[in-house]
N, CA and C of each residue as an Amber inpcrd file, in Angstrom:
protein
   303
  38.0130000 -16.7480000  51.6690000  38.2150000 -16.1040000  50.3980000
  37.9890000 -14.6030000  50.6040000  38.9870000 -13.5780000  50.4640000
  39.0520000 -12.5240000  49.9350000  37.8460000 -11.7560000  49.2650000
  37.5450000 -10.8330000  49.7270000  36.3860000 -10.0580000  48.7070000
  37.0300000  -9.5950000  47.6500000  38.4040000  -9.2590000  46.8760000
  38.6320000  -8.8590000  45.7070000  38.6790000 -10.2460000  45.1680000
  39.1780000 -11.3130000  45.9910000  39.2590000 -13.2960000  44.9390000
  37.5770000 -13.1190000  44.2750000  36.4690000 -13.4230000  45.6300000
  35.1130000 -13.1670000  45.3280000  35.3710000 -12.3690000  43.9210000
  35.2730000 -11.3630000  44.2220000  35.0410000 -10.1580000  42.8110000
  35.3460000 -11.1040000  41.4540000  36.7460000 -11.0370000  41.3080000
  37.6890000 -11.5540000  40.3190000  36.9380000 -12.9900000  39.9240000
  35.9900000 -13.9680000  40.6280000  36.1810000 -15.0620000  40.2150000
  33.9580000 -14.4920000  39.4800000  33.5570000 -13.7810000  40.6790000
  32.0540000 -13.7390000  39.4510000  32.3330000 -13.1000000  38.4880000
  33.4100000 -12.1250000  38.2810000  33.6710000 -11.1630000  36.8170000
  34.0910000 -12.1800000  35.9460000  34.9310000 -13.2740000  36.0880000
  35.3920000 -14.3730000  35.9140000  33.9600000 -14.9110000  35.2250000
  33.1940000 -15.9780000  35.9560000  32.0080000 -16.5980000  35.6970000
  30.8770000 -15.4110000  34.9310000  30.8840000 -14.3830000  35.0890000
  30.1520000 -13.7570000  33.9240000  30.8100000 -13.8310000  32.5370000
  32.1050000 -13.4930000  32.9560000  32.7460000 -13.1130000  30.9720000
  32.1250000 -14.8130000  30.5990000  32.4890000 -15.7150000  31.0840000
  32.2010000 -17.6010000  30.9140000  30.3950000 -17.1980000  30.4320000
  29.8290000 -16.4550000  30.9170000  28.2730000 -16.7050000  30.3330000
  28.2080000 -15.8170000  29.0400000  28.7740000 -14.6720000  29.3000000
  28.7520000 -13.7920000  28.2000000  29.3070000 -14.5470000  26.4560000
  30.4220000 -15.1330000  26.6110000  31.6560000 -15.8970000  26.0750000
  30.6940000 -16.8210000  25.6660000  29.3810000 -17.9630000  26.0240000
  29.0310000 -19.0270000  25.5410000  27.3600000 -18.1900000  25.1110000
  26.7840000 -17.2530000  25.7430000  26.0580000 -16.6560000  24.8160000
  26.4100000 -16.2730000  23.4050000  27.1320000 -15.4080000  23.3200000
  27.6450000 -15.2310000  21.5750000  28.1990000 -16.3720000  20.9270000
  28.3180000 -17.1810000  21.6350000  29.1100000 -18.3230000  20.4580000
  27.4460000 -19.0040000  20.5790000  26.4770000 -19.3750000  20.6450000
  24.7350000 -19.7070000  20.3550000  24.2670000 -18.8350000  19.4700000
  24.7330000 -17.0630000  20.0240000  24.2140000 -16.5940000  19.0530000
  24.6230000 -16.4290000  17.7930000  26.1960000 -16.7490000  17.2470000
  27.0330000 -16.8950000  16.2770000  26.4940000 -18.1430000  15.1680000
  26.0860000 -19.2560000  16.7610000  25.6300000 -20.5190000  15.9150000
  24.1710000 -20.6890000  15.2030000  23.4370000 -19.7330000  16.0430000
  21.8020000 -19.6360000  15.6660000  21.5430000 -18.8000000  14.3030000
  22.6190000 -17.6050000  14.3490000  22.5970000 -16.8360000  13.2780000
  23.3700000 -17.2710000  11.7600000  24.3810000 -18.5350000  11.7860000
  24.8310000 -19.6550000  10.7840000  23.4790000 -20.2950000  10.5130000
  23.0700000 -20.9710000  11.3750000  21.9640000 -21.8910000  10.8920000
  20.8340000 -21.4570000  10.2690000  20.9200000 -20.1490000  10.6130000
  19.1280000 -19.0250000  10.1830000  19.8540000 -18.9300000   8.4090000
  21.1720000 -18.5010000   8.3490000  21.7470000 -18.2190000   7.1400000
  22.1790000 -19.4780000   6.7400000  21.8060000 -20.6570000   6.9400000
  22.0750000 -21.7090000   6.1110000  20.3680000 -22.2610000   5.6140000
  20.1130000 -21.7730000   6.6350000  18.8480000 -22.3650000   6.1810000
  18.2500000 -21.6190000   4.9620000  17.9350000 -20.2670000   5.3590000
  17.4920000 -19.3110000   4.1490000  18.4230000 -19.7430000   2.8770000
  19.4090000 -19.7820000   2.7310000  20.1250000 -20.4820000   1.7380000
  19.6160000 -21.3020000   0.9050000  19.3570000 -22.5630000   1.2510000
  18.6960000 -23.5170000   1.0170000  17.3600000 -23.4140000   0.6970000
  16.5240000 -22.4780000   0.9450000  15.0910000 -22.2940000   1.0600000
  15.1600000 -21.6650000  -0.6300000  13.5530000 -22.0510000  -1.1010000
  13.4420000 -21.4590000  -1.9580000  12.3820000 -20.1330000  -2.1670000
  12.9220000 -19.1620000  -2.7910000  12.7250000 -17.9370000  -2.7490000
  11.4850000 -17.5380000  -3.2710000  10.6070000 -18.3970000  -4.2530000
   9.0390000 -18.5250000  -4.9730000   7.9500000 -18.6470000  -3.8440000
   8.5550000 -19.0530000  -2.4130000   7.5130000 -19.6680000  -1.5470000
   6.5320000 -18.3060000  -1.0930000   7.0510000 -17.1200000  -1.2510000
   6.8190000 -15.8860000  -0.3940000   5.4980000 -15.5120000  -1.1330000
   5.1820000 -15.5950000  -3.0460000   4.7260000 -15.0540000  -3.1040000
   3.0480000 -15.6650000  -3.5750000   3.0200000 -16.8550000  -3.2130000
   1.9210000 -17.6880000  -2.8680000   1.4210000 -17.0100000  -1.7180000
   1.9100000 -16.8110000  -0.4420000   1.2660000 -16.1500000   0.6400000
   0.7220000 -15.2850000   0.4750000   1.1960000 -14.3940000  -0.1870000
   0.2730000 -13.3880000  -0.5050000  -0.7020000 -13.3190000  -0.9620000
  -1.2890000 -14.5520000  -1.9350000  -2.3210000 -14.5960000  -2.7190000
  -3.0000000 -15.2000000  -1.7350000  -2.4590000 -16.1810000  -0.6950000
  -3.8460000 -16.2120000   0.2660000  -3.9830000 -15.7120000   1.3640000
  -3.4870000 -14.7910000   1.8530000  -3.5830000 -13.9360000   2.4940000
  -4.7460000 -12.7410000   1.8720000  -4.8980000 -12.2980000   0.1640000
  -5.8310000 -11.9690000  -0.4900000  -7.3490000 -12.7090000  -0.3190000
  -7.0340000 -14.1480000  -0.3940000  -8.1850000 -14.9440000  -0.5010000
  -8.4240000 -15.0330000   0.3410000  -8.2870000 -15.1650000   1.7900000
  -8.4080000 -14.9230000   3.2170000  -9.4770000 -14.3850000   3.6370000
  -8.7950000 -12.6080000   2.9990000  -9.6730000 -11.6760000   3.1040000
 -10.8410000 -11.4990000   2.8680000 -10.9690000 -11.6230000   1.5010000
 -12.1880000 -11.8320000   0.6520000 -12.9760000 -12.9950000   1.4750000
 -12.5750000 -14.0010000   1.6580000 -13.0660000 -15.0470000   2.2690000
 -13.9760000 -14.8700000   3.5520000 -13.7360000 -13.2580000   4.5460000
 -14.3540000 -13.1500000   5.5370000 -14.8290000 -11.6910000   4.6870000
 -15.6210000 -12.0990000   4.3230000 -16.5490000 -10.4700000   3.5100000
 -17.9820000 -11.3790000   3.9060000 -18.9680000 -10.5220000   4.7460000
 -20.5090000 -11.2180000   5.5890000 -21.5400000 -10.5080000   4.7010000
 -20.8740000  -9.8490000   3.6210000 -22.0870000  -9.2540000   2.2140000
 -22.3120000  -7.6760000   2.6970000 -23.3760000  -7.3690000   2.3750000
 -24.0180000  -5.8880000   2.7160000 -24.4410000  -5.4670000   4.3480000
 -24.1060000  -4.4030000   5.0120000 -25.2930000  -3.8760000   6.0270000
 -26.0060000  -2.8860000   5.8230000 -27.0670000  -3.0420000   5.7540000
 -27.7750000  -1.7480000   5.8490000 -28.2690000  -0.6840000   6.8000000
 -27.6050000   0.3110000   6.5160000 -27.9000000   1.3520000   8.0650000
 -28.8620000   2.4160000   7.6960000 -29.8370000   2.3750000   8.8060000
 -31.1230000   2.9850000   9.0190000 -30.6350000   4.4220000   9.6180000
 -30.9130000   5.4960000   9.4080000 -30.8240000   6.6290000  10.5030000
 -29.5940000   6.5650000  11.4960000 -28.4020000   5.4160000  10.9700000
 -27.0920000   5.3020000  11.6460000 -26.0150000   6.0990000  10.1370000
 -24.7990000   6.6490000  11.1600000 -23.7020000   6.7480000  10.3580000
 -23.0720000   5.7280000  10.6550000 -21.4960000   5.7370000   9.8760000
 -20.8570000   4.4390000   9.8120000 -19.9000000   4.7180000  11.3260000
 -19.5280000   5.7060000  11.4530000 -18.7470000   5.5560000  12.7120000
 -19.7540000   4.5790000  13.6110000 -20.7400000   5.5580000  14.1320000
 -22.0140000   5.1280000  14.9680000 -22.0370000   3.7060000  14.8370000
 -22.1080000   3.0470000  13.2570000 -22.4740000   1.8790000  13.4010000
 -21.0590000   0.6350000  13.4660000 -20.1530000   1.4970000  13.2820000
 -19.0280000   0.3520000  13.5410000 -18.3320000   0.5710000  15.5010000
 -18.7590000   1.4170000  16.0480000 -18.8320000   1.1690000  17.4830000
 -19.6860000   0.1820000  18.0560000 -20.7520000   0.1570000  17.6060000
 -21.8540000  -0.9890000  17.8120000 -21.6490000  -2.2280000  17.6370000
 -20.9540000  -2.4820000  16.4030000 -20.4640000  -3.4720000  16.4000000
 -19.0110000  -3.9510000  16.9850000 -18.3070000  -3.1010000  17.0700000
 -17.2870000  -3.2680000  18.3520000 -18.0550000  -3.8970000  19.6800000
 -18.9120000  -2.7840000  19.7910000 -19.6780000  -3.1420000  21.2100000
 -19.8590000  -4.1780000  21.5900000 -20.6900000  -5.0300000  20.5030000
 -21.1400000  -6.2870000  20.7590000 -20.0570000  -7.2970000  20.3790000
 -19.5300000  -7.0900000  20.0210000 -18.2700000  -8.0000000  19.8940000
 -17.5640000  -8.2470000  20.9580000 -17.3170000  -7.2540000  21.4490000
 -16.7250000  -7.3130000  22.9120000 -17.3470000  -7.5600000  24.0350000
 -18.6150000  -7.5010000  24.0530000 -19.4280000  -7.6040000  25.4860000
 -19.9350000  -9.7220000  25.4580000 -20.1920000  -9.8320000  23.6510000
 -20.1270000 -11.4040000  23.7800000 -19.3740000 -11.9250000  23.4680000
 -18.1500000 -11.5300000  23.4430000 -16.9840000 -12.9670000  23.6660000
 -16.3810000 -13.4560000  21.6540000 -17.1370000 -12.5010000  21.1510000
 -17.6580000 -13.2870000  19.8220000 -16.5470000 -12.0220000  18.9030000
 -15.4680000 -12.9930000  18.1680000 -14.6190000 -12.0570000  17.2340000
 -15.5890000 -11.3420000  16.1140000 -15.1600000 -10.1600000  16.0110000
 -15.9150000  -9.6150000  14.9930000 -16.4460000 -10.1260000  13.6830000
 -14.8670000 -11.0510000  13.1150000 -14.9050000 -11.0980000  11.8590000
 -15.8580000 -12.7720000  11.8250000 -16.0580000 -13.4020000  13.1130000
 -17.5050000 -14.6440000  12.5030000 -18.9820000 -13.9190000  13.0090000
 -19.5110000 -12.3950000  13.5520000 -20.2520000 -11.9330000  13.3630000
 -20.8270000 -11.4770000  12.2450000 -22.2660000 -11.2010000  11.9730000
 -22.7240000 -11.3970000  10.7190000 -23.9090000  -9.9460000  10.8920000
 -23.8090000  -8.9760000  10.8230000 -24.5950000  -7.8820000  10.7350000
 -25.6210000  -7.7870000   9.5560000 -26.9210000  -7.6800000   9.9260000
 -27.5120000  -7.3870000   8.6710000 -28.1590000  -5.7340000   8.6020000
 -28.5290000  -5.7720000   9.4690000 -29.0360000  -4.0010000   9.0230000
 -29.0020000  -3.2200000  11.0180000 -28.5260000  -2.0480000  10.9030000
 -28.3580000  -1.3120000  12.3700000 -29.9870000  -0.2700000  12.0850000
 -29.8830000  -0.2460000  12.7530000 -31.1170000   0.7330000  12.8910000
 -31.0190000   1.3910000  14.2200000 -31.4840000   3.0530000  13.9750000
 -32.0260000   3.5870000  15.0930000 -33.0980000   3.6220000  15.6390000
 -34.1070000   3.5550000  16.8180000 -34.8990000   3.2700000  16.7570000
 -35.2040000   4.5840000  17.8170000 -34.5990000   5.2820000  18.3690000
 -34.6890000   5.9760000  19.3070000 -33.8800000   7.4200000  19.2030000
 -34.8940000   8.5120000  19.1770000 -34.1010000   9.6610000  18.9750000
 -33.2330000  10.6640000  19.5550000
């Protein structure tokens, strides 16, 4: 076989991949728009309300900071969040204090 046959037949077998990609993506993008179709449009705004309640839901009450500012004291709590493994938001802070000048 010829190196221009070669050529002609992978330019060949690409347009064939290119050609059955867009017709998936033709078909994926029907089905996304049939589906939304069908869907009902009230569902969106329930999420939001718990996505609200969520929030509220991870509130750990008051901290009280001693001789700390809040930058100061929300690095600290980064700190330790990160050094034990432990997500911020099931940590439970009750008061920072400085103890050292």
């Amino acid at each position: 076989m010829a190196f221009l046959e070669s050529l002609l037949v992978a330019m060949f077998c690409w347009a064939v991949v290119f050609v059955v990609l867009i017709v998936l993506f033709a078909i994926i993008r029907a089905f996304s728009f049939a589906v939304n179709a069908f869907s009902k449009k009230t569902a969106v705004e329930p999420e939001a309300a718990a996505v609200e309640a969520a929030e509220e839901e991870f509130s750990s009450g008051s901290l009280k900071l001693k001789d700390v500012d809040e930058p100061t004291a929300a690095m600290i709590m980064a700190i330790v969040s990160d050094e034990s493994g432990i997500p911020l938001s099931e940590l439970i802070f009750k008061s920072i204090k400085q103890i050292a000048a």
